[in-house]
Structure formats: structure tokens, C-alpha cells
mmCIF file of C-alpha atoms in Angstrom:
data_model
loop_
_atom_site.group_PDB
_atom_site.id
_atom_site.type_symbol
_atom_site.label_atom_id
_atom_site.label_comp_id
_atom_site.label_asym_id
_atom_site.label_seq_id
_atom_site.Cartn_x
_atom_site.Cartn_y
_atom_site.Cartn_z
ATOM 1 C CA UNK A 1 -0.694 -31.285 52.909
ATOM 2 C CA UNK A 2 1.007 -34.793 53.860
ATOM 3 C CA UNK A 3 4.013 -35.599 54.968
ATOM 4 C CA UNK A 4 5.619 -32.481 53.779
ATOM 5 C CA UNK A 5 4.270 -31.821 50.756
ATOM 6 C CA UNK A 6 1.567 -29.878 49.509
ATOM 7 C CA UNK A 7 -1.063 -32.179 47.436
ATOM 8 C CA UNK A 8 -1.815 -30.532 43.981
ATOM 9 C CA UNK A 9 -5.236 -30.614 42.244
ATOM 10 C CA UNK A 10 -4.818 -34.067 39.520
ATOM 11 C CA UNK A 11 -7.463 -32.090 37.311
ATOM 12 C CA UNK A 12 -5.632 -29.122 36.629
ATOM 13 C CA UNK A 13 -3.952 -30.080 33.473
ATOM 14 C CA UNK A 14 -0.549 -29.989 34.810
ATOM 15 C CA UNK A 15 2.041 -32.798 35.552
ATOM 16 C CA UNK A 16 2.947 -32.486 39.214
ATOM 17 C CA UNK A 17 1.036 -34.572 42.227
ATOM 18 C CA UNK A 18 2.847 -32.745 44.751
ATOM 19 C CA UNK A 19 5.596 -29.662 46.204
ATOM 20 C CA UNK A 20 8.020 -30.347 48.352
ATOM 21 C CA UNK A 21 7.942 -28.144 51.657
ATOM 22 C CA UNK A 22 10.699 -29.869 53.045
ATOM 23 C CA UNK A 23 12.630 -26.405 52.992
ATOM 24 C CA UNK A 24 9.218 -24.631 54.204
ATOM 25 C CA UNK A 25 8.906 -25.564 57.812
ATOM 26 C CA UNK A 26 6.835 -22.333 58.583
ATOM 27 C CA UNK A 27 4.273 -23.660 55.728
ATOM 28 C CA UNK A 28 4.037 -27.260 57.446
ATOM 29 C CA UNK A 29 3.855 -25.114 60.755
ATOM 30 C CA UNK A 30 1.197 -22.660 59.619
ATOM 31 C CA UNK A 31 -1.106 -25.657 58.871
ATOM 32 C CA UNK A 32 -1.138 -26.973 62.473
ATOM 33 C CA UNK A 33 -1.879 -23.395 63.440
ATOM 34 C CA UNK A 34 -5.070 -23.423 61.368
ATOM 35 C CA UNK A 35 -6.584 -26.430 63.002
ATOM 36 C CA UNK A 36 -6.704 -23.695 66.467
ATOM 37 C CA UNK A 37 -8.104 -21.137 64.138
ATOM 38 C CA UNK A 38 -10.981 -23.141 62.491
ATOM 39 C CA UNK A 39 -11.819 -24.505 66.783
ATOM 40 C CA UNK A 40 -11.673 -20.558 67.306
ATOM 41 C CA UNK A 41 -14.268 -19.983 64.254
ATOM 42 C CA UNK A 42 -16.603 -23.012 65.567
ATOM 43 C CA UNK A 43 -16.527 -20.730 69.220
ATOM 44 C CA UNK A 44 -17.227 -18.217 67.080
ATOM 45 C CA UNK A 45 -20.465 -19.127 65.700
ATOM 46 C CA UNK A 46 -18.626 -19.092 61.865
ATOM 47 C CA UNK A 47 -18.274 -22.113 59.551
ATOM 48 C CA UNK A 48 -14.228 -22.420 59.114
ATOM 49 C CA UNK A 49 -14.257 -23.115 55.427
ATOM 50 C CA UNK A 50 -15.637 -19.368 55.091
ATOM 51 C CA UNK A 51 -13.131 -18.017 57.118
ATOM 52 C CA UNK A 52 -10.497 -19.868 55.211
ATOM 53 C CA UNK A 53 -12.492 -18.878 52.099
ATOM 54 C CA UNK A 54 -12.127 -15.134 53.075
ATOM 55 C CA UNK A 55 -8.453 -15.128 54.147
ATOM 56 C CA UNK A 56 -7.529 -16.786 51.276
ATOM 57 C CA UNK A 57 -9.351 -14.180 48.675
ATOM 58 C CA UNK A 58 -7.565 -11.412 50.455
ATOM 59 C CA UNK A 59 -4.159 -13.205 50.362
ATOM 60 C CA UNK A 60 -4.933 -14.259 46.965
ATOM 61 C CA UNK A 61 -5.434 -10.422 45.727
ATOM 62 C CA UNK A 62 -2.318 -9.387 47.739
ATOM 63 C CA UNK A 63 -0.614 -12.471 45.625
ATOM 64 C CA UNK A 64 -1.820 -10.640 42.483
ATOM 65 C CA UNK A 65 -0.436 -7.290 43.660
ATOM 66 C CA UNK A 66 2.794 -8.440 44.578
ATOM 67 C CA UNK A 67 4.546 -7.864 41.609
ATOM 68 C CA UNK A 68 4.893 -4.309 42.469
ATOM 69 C CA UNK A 69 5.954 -4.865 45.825
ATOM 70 C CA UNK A 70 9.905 -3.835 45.946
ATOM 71 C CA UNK A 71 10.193 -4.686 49.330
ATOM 72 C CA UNK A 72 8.317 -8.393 48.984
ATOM 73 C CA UNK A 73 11.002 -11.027 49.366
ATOM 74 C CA UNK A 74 9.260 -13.608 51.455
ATOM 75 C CA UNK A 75 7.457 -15.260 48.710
ATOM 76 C CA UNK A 76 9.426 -15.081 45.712
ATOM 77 C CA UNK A 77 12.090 -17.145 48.124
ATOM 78 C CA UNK A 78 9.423 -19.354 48.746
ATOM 79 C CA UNK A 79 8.070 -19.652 45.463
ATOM 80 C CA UNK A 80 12.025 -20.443 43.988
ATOM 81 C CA UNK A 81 12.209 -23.395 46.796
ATOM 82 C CA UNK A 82 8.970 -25.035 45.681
ATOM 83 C CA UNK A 83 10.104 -24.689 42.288
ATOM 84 C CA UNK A 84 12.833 -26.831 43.175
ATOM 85 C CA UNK A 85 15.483 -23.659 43.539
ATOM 86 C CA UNK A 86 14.513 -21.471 40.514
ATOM 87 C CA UNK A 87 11.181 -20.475 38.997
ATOM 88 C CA UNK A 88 12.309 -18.237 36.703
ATOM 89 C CA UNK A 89 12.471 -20.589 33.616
ATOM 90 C CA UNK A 90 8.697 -20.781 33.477
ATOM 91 C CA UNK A 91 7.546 -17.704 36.519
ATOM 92 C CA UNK A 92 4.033 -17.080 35.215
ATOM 93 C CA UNK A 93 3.243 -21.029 35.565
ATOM 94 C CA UNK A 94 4.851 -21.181 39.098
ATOM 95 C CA UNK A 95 2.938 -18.520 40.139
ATOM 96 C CA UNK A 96 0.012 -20.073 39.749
ATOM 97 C CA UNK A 97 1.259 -23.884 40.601
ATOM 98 C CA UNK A 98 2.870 -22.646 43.628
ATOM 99 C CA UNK A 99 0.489 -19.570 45.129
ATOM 100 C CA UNK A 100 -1.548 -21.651 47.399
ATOM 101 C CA UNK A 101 1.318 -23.287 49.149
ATOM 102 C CA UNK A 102 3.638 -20.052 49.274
ATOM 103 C CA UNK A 103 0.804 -18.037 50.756
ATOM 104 C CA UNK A 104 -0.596 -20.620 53.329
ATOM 105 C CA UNK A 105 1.042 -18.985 56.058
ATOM 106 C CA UNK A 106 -0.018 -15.470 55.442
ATOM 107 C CA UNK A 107 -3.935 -17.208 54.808
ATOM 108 C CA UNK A 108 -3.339 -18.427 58.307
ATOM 109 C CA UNK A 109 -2.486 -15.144 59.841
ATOM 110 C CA UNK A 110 -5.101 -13.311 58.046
ATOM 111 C CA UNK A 111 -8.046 -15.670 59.368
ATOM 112 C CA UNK A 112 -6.628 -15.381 62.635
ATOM 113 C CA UNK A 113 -6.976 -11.773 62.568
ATOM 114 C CA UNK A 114 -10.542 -11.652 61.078
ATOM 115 C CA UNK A 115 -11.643 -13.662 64.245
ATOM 116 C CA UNK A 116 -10.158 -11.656 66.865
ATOM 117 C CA UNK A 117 -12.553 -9.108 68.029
ATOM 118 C CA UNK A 118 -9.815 -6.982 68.965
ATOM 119 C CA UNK A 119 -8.995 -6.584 65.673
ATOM 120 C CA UNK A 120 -12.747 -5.412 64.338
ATOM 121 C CA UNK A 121 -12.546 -3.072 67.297
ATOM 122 C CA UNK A 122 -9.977 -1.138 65.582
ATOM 123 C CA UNK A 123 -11.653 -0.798 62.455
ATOM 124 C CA UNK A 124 -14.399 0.635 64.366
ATOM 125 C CA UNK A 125 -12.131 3.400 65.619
ATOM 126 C CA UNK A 126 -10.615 3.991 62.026
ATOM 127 C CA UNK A 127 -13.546 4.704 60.824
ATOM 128 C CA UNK A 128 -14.762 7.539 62.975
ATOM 129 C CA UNK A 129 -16.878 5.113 65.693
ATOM 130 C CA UNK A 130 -19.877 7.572 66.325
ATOM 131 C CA UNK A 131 -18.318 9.824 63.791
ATOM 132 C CA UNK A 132 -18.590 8.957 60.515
ATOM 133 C CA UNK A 133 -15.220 9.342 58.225
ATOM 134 C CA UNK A 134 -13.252 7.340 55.681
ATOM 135 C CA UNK A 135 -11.141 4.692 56.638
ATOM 136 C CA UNK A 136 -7.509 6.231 56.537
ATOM 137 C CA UNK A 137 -4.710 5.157 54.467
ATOM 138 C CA UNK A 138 -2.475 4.829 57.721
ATOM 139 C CA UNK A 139 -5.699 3.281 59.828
ATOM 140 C CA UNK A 140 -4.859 1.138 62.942
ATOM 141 C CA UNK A 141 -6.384 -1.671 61.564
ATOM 142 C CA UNK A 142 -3.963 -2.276 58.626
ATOM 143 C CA UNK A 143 -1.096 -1.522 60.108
ATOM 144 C CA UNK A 144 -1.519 -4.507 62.814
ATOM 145 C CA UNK A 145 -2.834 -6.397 60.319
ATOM 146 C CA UNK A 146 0.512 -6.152 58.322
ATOM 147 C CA UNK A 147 2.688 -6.606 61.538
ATOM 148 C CA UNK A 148 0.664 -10.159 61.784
ATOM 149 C CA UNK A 149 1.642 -11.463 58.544
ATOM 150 C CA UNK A 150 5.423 -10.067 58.760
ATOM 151 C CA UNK A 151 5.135 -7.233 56.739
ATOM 152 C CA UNK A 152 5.135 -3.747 58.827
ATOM 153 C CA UNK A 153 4.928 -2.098 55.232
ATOM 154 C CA UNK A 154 1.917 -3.566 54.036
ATOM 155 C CA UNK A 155 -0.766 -1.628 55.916
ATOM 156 C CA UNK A 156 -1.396 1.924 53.437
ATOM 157 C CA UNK A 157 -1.238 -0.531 50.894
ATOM 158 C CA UNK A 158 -3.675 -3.100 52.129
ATOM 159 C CA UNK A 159 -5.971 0.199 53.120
ATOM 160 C CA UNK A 160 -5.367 1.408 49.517
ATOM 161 C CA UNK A 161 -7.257 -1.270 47.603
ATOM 162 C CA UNK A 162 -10.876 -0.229 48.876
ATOM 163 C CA UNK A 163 -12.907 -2.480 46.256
ATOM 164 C CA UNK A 164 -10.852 -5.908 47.508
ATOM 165 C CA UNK A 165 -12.643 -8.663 50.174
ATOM 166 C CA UNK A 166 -10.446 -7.398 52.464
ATOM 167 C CA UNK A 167 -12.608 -3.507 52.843
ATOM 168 C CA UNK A 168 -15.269 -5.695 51.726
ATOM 169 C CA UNK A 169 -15.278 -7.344 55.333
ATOM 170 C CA UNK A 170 -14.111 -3.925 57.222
ATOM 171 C CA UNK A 171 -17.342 -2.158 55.821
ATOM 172 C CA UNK A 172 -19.570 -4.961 56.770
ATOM 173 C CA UNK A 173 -18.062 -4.889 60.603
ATOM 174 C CA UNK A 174 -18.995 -0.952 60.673
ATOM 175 C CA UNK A 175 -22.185 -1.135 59.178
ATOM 176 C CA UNK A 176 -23.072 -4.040 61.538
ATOM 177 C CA UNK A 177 -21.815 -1.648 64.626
ATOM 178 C CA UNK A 178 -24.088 1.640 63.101
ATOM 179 C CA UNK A 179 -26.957 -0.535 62.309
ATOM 180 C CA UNK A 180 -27.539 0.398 59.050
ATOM 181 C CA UNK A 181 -27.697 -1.601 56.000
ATOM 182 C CA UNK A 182 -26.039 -2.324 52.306
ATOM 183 C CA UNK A 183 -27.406 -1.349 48.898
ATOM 184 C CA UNK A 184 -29.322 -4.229 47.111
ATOM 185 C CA UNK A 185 -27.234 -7.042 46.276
ATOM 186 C CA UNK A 186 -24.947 -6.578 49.687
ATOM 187 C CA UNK A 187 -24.791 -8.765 52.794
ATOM 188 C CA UNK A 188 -23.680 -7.574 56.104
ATOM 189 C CA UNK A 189 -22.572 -10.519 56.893
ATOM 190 C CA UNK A 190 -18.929 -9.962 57.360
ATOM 191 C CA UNK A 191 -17.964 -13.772 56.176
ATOM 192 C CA UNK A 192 -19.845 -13.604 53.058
ATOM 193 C CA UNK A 193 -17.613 -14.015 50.036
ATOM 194 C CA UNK A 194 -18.789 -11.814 46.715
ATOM 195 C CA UNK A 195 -17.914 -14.362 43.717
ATOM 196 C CA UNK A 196 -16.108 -12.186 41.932
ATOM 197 C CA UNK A 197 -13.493 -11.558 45.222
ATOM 198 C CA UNK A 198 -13.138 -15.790 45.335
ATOM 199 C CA UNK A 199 -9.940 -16.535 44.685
ATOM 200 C CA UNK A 200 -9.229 -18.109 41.066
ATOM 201 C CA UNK A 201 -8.625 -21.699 41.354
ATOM 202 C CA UNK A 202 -5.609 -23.163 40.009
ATOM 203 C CA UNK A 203 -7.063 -24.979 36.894
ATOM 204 C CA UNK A 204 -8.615 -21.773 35.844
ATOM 205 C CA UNK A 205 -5.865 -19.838 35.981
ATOM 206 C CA UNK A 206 -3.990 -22.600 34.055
ATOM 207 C CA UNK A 207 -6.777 -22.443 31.328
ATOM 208 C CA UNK A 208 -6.592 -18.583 30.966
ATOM 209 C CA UNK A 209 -3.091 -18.821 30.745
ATOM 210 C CA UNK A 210 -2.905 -21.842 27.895
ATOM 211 C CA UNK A 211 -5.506 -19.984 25.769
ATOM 212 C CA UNK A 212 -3.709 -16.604 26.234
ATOM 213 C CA UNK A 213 -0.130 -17.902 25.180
ATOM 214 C CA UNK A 214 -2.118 -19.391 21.895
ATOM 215 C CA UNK A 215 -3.070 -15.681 20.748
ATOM 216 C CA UNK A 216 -0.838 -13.074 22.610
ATOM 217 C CA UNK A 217 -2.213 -9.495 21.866
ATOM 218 C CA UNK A 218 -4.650 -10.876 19.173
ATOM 219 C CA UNK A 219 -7.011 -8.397 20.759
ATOM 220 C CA UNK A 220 -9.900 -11.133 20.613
ATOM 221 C CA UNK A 221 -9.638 -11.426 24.388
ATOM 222 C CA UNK A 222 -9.563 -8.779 26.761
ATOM 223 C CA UNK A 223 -7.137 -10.688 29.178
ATOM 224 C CA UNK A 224 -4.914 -11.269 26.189
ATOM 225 C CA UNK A 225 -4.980 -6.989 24.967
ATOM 226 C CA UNK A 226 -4.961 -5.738 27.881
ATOM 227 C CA UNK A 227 -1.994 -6.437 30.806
ATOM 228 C CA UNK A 228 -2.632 -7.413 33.697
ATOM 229 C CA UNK A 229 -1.774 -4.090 35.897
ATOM 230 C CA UNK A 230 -4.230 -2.163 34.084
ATOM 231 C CA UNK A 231 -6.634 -4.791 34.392
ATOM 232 C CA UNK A 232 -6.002 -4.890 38.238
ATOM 233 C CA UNK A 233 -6.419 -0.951 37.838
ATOM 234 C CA UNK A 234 -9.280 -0.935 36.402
ATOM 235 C CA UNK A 235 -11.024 -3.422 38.601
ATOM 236 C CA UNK A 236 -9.533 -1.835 41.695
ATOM 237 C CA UNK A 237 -10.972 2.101 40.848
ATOM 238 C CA UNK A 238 -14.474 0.517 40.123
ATOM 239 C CA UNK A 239 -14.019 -1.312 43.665
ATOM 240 C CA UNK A 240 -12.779 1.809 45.263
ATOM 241 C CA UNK A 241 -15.827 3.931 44.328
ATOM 242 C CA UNK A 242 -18.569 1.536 45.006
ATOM 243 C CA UNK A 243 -17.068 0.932 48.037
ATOM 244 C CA UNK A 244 -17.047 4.723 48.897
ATOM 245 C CA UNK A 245 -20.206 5.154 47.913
ATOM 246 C CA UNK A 246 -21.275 2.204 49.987
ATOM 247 C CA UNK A 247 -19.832 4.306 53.307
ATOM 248 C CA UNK A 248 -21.847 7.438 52.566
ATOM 249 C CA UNK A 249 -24.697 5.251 53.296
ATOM 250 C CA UNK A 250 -25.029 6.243 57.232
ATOM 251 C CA UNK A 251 -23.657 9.700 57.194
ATOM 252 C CA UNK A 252 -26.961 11.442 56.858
ATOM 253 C CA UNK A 253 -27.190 12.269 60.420
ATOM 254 C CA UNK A 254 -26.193 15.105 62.166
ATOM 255 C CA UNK A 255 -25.840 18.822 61.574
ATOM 256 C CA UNK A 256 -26.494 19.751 58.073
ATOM 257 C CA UNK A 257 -23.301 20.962 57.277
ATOM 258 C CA UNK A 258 -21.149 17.783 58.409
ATOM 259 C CA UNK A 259 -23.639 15.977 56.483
ATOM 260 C CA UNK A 260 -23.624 17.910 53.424
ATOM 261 C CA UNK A 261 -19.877 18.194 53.737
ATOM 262 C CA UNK A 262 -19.351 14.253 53.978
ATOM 263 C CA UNK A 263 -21.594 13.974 51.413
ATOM 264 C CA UNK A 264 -20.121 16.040 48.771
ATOM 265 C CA UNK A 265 -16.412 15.179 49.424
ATOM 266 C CA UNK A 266 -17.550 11.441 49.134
ATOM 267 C CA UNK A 267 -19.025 11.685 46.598
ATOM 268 C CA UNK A 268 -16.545 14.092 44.582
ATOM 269 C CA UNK A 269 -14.037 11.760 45.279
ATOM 270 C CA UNK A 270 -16.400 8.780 43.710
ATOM 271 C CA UNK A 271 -16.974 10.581 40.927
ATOM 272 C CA UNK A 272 -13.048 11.286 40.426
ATOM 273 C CA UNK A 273 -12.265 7.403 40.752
ATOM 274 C CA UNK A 274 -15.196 6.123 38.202
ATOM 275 C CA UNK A 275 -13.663 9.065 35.718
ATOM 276 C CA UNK A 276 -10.234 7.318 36.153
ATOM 277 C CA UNK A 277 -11.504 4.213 35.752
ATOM 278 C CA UNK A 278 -13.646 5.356 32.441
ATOM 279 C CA UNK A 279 -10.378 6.693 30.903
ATOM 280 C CA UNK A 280 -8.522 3.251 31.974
ATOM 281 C CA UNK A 281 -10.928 1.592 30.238
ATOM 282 C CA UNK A 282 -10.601 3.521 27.066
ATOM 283 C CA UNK A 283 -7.059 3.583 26.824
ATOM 284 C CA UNK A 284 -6.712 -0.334 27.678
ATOM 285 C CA UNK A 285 -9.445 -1.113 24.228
ATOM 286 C CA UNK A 286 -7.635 1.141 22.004
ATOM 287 C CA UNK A 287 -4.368 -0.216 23.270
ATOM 288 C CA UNK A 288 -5.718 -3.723 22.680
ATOM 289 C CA UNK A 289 -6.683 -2.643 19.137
ATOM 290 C CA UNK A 290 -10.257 -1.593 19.063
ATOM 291 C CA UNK A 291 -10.772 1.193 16.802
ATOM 292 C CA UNK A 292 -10.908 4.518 18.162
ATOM 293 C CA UNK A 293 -13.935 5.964 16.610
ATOM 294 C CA UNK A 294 -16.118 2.418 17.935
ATOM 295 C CA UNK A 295 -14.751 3.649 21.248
ATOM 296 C CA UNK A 296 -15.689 7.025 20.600
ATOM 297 C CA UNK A 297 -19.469 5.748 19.816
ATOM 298 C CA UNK A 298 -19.704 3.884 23.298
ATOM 299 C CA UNK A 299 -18.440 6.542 25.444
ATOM 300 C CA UNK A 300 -21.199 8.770 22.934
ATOM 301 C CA UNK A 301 -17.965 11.511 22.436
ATOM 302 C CA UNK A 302 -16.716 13.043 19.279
ATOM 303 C CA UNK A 303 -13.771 11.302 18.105
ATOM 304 C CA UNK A 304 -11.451 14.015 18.456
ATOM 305 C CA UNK A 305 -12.667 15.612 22.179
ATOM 306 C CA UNK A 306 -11.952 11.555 22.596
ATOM 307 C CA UNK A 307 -8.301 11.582 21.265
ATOM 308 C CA UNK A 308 -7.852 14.765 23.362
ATOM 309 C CA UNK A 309 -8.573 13.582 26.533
ATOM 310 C CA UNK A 310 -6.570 9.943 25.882
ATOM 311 C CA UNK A 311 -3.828 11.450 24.798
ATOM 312 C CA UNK A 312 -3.650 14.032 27.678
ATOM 313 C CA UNK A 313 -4.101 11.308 29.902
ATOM 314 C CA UNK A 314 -1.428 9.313 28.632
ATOM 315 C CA UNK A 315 0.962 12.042 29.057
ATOM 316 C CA UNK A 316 0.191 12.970 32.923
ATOM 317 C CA UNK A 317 0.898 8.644 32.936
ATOM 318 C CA UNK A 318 4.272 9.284 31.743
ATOM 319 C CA UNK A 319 5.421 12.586 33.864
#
């Protein structure tokens, strides 16, 4: 960012140096608030560019999601001003030209909140302290967290989307607190960024998008078959249940019965979230035009007990 505008990246095959913030004053204001953030992460003991790595990944996803939002209007005003008063003519391009100036502020906000220890305090208490239990769609943690970015709405949904960087981070905090550790491949290190939470850059999403307008629902890609909600669906029920399965890790203490009882409702409700994402998966490659007795072969099912259960499924979609 320089004198009002927001410095683009010259490789990412796209014609623009620059965006104009001069109608964005909290933008140009939100980036001399991060200079006191990253001289809070140094007293911290954390390197900024992780923090800002982290924020930005959770941001980023909330970007993604935000086309469901009804009550979002913070952004799209933004994202209409950068455009230069209207993005609509080309909105899936904007999107990605504009996201990482339109959501500066909220990046801003979010690494702010990661480093206040006030903050990881209450996602101890959501999720139990000393007693073990899920983190709660209406948790304490959440709901601050959306008051700090302007959004007192936000929290059940940011608590919603377990498999994100953002429950990522929350489960590392607890299971630094209870001692205990991560399954193989995890780091309890609450700053460490899994690479497939980083946030896509801009030329990459400007590649995907160029070779996806060349063969709309060809059905050669999967991005190109299959839309991008139930792509985000899919991903985010696969997140959900490993990361519920990653909190039944430290329940086994305690009276047999609360253990057994965590246990099985956990793990119930893992098993429920990998079925919906099996069926997701289904649907979306017969949708994008694979054939329904290859899927059948896969999934080792007979074709019609296969067309059963799709078909039901679809129908409980539509209700």
C-alpha cells in the first residue's frame, strides 16, 4: 500500500498496477494499525508474517463463504468502490483482484485477536476447561471475535466451519492448555499454517479461473463440474470430522461413563459428517458427468442401492 493505493502483484496476468483506496480510509487506516500488531507479535515471541499469514487464511475462507451471507454488506460496498463504482460487469474477476484489499481490515482485526491472551482464554472456557466438551455453536469466543471485525452475526457461523484455520488454531490453544498432543502430521503450534488452509494467491486464482471459463462443465476438471458451494461443502464436512475426531483425543479420563459417553457421541457425530460428505461427493461426480455405475465401483455398491440412496438424498436437499 502507497499513497492510497493498494500495489497489485505485476505477475498475475492481469492489467492493473494498482486500486484506488481513496474512498477506503478504514483500509489505509487498518494498515497503520498492523504495524502495532506485528510490535505486539515480536513481544509475543511470534514471527508477524505468520500471524498475518493466519489472519489472512481465516479472512480469506470467510471471503469464500460470503456469498451466502444475506446480511454481508461491508465488502461488496467495498469491493464496488475498488472496482471503480461497480463490479458487477466482470464480479468473479473482482473478487479475486480486489479480496486482499477489501478484507485488509478484517485481517487486521483478526490478528489482533489471535494475540490477545484474553481472547485464547475464552476458548479455553468454551471448550469445557477441565471438562472436556465440544466447542459450542454460540461459544464466547466467536461471538467477540465477530463483534471485533463489525459483524455481531458472524460468531455461530465462524464456530460452524470446524475444518477451517480458524478451529484449526482454537484446537491447538486447548490442546496446548490439557497437555496433550495431535495425531501424526499435526503441530500444536497454534501459528502453524496447514498448506491447504493458505490462502490462494491472486495469480492462482486468476489461472483456475482462465482455464475454467475455456471448458465450463466439460467435466474434465473437478473445479469446472462441480460448483463451488458444494466444493466448499465437501471440503468443510471432511474438516469438520477430522477436526472432531482430533478433540476426542484427551477425553479418555475420568469416570467411565463420561468417557464412554463423549466418546460415542463424538464419534457418532464423525461418522454422520464423513457419511454426508461421502454422499456430497457422489452426487457432485455424477452431477459433473461421471458415469454412475464407475461411481458405483469406487464406493464398491450395487448400482441401484447407489441410485437409491442419491436420489433420496437429493430429495431431503430439496424439502
Amino acid at each position: 500500500m502507497r499513497h492510497g493505493r493498494w500495489l497489485l502483484d505485476a505477475d498475475a496476468n492481469q492489467p492493473l498496477e494498482h486500486l484506488d483506496l481513496r474512498g477506503l480510509p478504514e483500509v489505509v487506516a487498518a494498515q497503520r494499525r498492523w504495524a502495532a500488531v506485528a510490535r505486539r507479535a515480536v513481544r509475543a515471541g511470534v514471527e508477524p508474517e505468520r500471524v498475518f499469514a493466519l489472519a489472512q487464511a481465516v479472512v480469506a475462507r470467510w471471503w469464500e463463504q460470503a456469498y451466502g451471507w444475506e446480511r454481508e454488506t461491508i465488502w461488496p460496498r467495498r469491493l464496488h468502490l475498488v472496482a471503480g463504482g461497480d463490479a458487477g460487469g466482470d464480479l468473479e474477476r473482482w473478487r479475486i483482484v480486489g479480496r486482499d484489499a477489501v478484507v485488509f481490515p478484517e485481517v487486521v482485526a483478526v490478528a489482533e485477536t489471535l494475540l490477545d491472551p484474553a481472547m485464547a482464554e475464552l476458548v479455553w472456557v468454551d471448550s469445557g476447561a477441565g471438562r472436556p466438551r465440544a466447542l459450542p455453536m454460540d461459544g464466547l469466543f466467536c461471538r467477540r471475535l465477530g463483534e471485533r471485525v463489525g459483524r455481531p452475526w458472524l460468531g455461530p457461523l465462524a464456530a460452524a466451519d470446524h475444518g477451517g484455520p480458524l478451529l484449526a488454531w482454537m484446537g491447538s490453544v486447548i490442546r496446548l492448555r490439557r497437555g496433550t498432543d495431535g495425531p501424526p502430521g499435526y503441530d500444536n503450534d497454534p501459528w502453524w499454517l496447514r498448506q491447504e488452509h493458505q490462502a490462494a494467491t491472486m495469480a492462482g486464482q486468476l489461472r483456475v479461473l482462465g482455464k475454467e471459463k475455456k471448458a465450463p462443465g466439460s467435466g474434465t476438471m473437478w473445479r469446472a463440474a462441480v460448483p463451488a458451494e458444494q466444493r466448499r461443502l465437501i471440503t468443510s464436512t471432511i474438516d469438520s470430522a477430522e477436526e472432531q475426531l482430533l478433540q476426542l483425543r484427551g477425553v479418555q479420563t475420568g469416570p467411565t461413563a463420561d468417557v464412554a459417553r463423549r466418546l460415542l457421541r463424538g464419534l457418532g457425530h464423525s461418522a454422520g459428517l464423513i457419511g454426508n460428505a461421502w454422499k456430497r461427493t457422489a452426487v457432485a461426480a455424477v452431477n459433473g458427468g461421471v458415469p454412475l455405475e464407475e461411481v458405483a465401483r469406487w464406493v464398491d455398491l450395487p448400482v441401484e442401492v447407489l441410485r437409491k440412496m442419491l436420489t433420496a438424498d437429493r430429495q431431503e436437499d430439496d424439502r
